[in-house]
Short mmCIF file of C-alpha atoms in Angstrom, two decimals:
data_model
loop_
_atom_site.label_atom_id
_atom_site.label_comp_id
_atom_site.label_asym_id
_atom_site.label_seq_id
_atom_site.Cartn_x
_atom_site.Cartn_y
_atom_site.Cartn_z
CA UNK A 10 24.43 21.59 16.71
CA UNK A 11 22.48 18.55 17.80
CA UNK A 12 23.66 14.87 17.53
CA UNK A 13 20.93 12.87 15.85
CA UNK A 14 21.53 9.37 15.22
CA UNK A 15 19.02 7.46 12.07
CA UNK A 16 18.74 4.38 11.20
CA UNK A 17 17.78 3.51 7.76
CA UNK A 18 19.56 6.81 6.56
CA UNK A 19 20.82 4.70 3.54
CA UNK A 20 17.50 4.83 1.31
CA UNK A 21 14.18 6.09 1.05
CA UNK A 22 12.65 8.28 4.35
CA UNK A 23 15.81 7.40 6.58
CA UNK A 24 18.07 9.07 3.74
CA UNK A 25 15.37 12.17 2.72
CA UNK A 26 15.61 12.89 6.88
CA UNK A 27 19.68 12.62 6.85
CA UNK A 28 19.63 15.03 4.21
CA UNK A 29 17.57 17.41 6.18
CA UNK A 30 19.50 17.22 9.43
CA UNK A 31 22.65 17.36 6.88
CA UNK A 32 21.12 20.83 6.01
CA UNK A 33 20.55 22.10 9.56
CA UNK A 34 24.07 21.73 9.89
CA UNK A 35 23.83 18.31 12.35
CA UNK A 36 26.09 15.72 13.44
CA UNK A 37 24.03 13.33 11.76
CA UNK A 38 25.09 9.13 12.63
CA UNK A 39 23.99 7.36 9.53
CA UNK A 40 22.66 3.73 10.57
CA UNK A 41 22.08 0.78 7.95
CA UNK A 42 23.47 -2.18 6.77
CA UNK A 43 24.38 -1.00 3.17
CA UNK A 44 27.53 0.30 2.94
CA UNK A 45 27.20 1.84 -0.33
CA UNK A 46 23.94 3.61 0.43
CA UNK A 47 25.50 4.79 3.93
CA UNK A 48 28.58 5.89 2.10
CA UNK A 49 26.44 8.04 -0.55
CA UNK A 50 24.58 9.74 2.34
CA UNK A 51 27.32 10.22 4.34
CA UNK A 52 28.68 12.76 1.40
CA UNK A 53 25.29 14.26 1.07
CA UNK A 54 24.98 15.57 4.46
CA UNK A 55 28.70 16.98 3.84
CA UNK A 56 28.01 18.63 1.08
CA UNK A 57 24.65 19.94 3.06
CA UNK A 58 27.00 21.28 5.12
CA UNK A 59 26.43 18.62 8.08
CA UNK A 60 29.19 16.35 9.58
CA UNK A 61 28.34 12.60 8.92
CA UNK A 62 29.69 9.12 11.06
CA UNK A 63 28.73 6.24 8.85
CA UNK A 64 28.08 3.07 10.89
CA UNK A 65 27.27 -0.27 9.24
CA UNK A 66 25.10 -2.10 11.75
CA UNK A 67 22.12 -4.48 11.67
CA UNK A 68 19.66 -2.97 13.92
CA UNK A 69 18.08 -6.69 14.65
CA UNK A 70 21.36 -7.23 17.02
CA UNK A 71 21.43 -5.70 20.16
CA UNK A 72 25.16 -5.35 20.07
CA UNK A 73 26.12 -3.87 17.08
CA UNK A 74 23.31 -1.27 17.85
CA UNK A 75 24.62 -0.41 21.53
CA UNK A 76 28.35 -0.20 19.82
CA UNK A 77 26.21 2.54 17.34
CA UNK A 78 25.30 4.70 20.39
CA UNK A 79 28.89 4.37 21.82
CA UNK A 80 30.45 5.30 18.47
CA UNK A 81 28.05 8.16 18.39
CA UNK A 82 29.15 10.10 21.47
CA UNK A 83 32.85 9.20 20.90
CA UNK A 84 33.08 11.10 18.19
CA UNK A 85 30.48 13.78 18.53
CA UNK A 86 28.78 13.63 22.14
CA UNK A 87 25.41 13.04 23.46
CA UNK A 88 22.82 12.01 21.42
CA UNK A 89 20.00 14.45 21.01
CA UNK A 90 17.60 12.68 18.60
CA UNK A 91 17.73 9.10 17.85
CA UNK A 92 15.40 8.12 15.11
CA UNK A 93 14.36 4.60 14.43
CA UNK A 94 13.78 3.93 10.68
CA UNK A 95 14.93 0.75 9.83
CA UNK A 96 12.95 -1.83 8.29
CA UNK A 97 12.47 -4.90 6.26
CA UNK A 98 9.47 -6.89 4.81
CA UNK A 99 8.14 -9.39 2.31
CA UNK A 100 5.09 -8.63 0.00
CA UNK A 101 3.17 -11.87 -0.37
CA UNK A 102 0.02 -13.58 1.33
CA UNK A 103 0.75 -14.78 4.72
CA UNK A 104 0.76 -18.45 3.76
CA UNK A 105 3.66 -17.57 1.04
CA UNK A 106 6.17 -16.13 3.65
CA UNK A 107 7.84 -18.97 5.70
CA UNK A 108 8.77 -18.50 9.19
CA UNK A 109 12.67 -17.79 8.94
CA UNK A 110 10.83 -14.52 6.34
CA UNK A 111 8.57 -13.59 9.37
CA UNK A 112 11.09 -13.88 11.99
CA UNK A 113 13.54 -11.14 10.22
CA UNK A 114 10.87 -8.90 9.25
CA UNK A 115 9.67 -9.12 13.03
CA UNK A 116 13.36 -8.73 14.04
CA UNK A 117 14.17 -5.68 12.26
CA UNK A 118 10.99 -4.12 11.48
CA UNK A 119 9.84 -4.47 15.79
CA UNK A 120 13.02 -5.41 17.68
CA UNK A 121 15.05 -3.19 15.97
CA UNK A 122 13.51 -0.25 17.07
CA UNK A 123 13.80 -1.97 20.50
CA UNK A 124 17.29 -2.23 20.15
CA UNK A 125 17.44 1.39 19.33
CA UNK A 126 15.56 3.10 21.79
CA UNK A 127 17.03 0.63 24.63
CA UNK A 128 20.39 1.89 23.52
CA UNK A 129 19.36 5.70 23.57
CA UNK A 130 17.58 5.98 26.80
CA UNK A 131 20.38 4.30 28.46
CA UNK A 132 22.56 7.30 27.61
CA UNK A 133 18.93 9.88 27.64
CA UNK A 134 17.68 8.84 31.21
CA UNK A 135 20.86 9.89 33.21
CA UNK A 136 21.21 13.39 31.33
CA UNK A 137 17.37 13.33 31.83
CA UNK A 138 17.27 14.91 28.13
CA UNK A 139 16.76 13.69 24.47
CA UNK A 140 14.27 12.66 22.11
CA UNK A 141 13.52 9.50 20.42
CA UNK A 142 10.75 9.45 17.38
CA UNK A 143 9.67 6.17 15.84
CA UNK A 144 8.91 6.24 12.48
CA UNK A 145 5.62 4.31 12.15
CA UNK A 146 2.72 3.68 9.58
CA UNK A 147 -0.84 4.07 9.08
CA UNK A 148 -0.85 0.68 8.99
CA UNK A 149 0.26 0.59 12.49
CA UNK A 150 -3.14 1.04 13.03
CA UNK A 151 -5.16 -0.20 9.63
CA UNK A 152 -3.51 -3.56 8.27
CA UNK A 153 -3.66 -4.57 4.46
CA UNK A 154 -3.37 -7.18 2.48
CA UNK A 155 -0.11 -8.92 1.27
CA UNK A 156 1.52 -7.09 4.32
CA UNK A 157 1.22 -8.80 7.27
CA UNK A 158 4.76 -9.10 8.65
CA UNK A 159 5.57 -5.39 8.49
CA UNK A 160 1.77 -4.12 9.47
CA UNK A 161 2.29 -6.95 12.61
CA UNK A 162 5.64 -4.84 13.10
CA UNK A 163 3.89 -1.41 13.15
CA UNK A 164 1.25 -2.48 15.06
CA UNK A 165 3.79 -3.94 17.65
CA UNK A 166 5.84 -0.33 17.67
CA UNK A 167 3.21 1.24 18.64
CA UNK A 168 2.11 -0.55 21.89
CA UNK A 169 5.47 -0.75 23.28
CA UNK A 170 5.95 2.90 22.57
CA UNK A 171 2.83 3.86 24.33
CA UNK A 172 3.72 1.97 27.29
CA UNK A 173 7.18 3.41 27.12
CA UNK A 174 5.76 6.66 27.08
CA UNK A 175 3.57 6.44 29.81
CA UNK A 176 6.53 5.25 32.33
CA UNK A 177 8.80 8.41 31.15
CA UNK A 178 5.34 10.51 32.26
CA UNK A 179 5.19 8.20 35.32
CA UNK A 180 8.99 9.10 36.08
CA UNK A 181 8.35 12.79 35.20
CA UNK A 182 11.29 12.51 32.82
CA UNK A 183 12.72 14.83 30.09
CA UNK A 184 13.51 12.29 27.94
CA UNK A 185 10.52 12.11 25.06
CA UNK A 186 9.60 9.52 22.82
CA UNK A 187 6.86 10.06 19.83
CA UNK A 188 5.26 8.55 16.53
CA UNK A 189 5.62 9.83 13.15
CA UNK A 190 2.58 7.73 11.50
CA UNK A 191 3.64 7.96 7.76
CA UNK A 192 1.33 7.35 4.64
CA UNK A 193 2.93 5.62 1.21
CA UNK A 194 5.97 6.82 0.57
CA UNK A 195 7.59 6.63 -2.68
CA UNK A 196 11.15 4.81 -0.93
CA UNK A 197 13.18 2.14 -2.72
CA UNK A 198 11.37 -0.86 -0.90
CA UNK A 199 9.60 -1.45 -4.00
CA UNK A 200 12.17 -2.65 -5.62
CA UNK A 201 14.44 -4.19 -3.07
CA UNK A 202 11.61 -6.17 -0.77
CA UNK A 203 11.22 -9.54 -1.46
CA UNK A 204 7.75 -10.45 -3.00
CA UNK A 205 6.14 -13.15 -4.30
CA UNK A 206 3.24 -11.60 -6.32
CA UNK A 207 2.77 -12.08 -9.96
CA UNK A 208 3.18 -7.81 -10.53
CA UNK A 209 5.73 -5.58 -9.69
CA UNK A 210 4.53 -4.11 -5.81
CA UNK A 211 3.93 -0.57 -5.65
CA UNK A 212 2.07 1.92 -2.24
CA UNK A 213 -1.14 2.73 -2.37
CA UNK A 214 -2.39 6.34 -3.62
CA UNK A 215 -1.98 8.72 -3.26
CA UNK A 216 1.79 8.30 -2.74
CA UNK A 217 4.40 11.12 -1.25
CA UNK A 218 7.67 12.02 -1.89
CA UNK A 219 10.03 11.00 0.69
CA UNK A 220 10.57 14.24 1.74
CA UNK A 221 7.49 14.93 2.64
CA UNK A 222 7.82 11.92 5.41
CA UNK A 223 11.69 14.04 6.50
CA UNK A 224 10.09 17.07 7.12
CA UNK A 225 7.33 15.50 9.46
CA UNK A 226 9.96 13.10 11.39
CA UNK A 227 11.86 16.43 12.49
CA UNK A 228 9.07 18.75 13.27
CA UNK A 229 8.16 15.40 15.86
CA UNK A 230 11.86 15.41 16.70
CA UNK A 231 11.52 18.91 17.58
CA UNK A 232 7.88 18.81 19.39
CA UNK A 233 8.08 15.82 20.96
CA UNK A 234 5.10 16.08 23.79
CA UNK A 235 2.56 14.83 21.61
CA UNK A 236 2.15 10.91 21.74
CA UNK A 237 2.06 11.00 17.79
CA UNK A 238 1.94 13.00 14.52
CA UNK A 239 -0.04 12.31 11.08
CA UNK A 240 1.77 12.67 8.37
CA UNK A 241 -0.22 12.81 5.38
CA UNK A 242 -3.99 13.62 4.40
CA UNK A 243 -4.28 10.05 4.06
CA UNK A 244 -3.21 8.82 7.00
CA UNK A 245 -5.60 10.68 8.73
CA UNK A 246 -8.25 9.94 6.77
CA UNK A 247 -7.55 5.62 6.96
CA UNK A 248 -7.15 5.92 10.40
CA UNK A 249 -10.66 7.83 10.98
CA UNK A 250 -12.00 5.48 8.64
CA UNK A 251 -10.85 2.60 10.69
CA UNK A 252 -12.02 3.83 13.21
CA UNK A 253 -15.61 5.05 12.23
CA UNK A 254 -16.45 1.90 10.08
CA UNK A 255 -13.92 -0.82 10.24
CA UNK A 256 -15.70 -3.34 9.03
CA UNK A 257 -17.11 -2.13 5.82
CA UNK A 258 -12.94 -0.77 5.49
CA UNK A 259 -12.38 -4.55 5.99
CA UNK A 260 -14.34 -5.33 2.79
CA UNK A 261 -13.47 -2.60 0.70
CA UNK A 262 -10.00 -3.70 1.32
CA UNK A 263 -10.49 -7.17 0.88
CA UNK A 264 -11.71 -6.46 -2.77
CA UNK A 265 -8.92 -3.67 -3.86
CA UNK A 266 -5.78 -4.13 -1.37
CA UNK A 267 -4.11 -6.79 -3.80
CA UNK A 268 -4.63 -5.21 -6.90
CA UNK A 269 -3.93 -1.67 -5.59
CA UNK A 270 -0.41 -2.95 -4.48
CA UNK A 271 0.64 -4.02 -8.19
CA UNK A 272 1.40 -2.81 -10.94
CA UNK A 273 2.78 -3.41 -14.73
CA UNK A 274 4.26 0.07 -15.03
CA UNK A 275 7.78 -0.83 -13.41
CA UNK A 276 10.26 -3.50 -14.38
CA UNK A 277 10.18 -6.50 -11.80
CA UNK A 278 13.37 -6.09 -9.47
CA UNK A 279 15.70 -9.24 -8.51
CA UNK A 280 17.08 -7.19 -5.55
CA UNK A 281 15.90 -8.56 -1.93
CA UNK A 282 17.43 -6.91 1.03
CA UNK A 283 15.48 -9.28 3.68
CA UNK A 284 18.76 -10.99 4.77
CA UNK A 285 21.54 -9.34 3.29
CA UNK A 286 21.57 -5.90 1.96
CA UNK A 287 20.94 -4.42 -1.50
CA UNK A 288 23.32 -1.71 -1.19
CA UNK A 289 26.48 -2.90 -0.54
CA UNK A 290 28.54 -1.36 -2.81
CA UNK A 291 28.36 2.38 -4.03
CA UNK A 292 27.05 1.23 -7.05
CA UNK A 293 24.29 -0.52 -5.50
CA UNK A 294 23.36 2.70 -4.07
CA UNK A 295 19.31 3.20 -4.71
CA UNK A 296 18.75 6.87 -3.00
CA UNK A 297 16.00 8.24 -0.92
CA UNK A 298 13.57 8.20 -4.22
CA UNK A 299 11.99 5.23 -5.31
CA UNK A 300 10.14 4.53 -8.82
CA UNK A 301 7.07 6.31 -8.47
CA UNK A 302 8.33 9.78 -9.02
CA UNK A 303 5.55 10.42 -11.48
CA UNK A 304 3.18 10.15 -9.41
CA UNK A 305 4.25 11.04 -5.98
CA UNK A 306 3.29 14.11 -3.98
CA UNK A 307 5.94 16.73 -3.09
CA UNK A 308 3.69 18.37 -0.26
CA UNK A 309 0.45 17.55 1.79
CA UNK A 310 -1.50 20.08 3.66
CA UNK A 311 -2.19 18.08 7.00
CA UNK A 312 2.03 18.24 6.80
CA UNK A 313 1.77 21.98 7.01
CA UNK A 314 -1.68 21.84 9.28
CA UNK A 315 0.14 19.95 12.05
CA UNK A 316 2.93 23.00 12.42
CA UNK A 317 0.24 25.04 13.09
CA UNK A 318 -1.78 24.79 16.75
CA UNK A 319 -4.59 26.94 15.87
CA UNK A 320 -5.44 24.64 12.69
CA UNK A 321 -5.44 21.35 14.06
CA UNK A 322 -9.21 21.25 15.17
CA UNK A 323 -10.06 22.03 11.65
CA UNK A 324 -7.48 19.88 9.95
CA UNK A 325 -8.86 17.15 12.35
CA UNK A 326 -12.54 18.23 11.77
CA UNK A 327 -11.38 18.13 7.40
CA UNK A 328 -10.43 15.11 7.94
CA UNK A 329 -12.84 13.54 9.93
CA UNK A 330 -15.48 15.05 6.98
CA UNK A 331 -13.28 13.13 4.75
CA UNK A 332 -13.09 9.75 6.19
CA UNK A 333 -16.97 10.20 6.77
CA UNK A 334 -16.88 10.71 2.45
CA UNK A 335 -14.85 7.85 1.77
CA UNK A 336 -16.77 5.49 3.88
CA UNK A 337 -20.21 6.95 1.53
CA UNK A 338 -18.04 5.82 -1.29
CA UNK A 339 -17.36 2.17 -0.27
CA UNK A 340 -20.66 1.61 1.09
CA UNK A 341 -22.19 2.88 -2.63
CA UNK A 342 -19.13 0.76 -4.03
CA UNK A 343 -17.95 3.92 -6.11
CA UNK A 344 -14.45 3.49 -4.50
#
């Protein structure tokens, strides 16, 4: 069974992905900072039938994250997957977040995947094997409002990965590293980033279950020659958009990204895990779900297009048809 080391794996796409590995029957390491959310995963991949190491580590640190990979093959062996999931943000305009705010998000949200793939290819390169996927964002590519720490992140992730990529193709290694570009994902950071808006913050629709975002982080664990995967109908779609019209997407955005990102529906949340984590004790322990079950998606077709070879020109072609749709609709301002 393969070692696969996450971090995140205490809430939201990190956990829904430990579960999964827990299921394959996986030595699954279980990275985050939240003891009592590591703790509660830790027994779900048991009871899945995987075996679970739980190490409390903040990925921003270097250290702690190389002691993470050394823990990891003391007990189990070498890693096979190591999949970089950890995150943090704040939800307010720019001018709101002060620069001790920006510097964590940027040191978690970017270095820490840093720290993470520095420490796995240092065991990957010399067994010239393993697989590293980065959990990324459409808005890695197509930045919104109220977000600009963690889309600054994403869009950081994926230039370093790309250059990292092309130097393991320049090396002809068999060490692979790819991009899971995710869409919103109903995850407990709704509740437990710190915000300063006057609503509760919510993802954009159409939102998806958290295991939808699992299932496409291992299929790119286990095909990793493809520089990145799409996961979600609407990630395809913004990033065609973007790409087709970015400035009327500009606009459009301009006028709905604040108001799309709030909402009265939810109870306002005092939790902030910025600095110190919201899950410390088992208590505390918040899941892979967040609020938004109601109206979360439990499967997306582009997730079950991209398994497929033989569909991807026509889930590419769909999508590029619906990008070209959307773009009618905000330039006839019925979006």
């Amino acid at each position: 069974m393969p070692t696969v080391v996450i971090t995140g794996a205490s809430a939201g796409i990190g956990r829904a992905t430990a579960r999964l590995y827990g299921r394959r029957g996986a030595d699954v390491v279980l990275v985050a900072r939240g003891k009592g959310g590591l703790e509660a995963a830790a027994d779900e991949v048991a009871a899945l039938g995987g075996r679970p190491l739980v190490q409390t580590a903040d990925v921003s640190d270097p250290a702690q994250v190389e002691a993470v990979a050394e823990a990891a093959e003391k007990e189990f062996g070498p890693i096979d997957v190591w999949i970089n999931c950890a995150f943090s943000s704040v939800f307010a305009p720019f001018e709101e977040i002060t620069p001790e705010e920006y510097k964590r998000i940027t040191e978690v949200t970017y270095l820490g995947f840093v720290n993470g793939t520095r420490a796995a290819l240092k065991r990957m390169l010399p067994r010239d094997r393993g697989t590293i996927v980065q959990v990324g964002s459409a808005l890695g590519e197509r930045s919104i409002p109220l977000q600009s720490g963690y889309c600054g992140a994403k869009h950081a992730i994926n230039g370093f990965t790309s250059t990292l990529r092309l130097e393991l193709l320049h090396r002809g290694s068999n060490v692979h590293v790819t991009v899971a570009q995710m869409p919103a994902v109903n995850t407990p950071q709704f509740d437990w980033v710190r915000d300063r808006l006057s609503k509760h913050p919510m993802p954009v629709p159409p939102i998806y279950q958290p295991e939808v975002a699992a299932r496409g982080v291992a299929y790119a664990a286990d095909h990793p020659r493809r520089k990145q995967y799409y996961i979600g109908a609407t990630t395809v779609a913004t990033i065609w958009a973007n790409r087709l019209a970015p400035a009327l997407l500009d606009r459009y955005l301009a006028r709905t990204g604040f108001g799309s990102q709030q909402t009265d529906s939810v109870p306002p949340s005092d939790l902030s895990n910025l600095f110190e984590p919201a899950d410390r004790d088992r208590a505390d322990d918040q899941g892979a779900h967040g609020s938004f079950d109601e109206s979360s998606h439990a499967r997306s077709w582009q997730e079950i297009l991209v398994r497929h070879p033989a569909a991807t020109a026509l889930g590419a072609g769909t999508a590029v048809l619906g990008a070209v749709s959307a773009i009618r609709r905000l330039a006839s301002g019925r979006a």
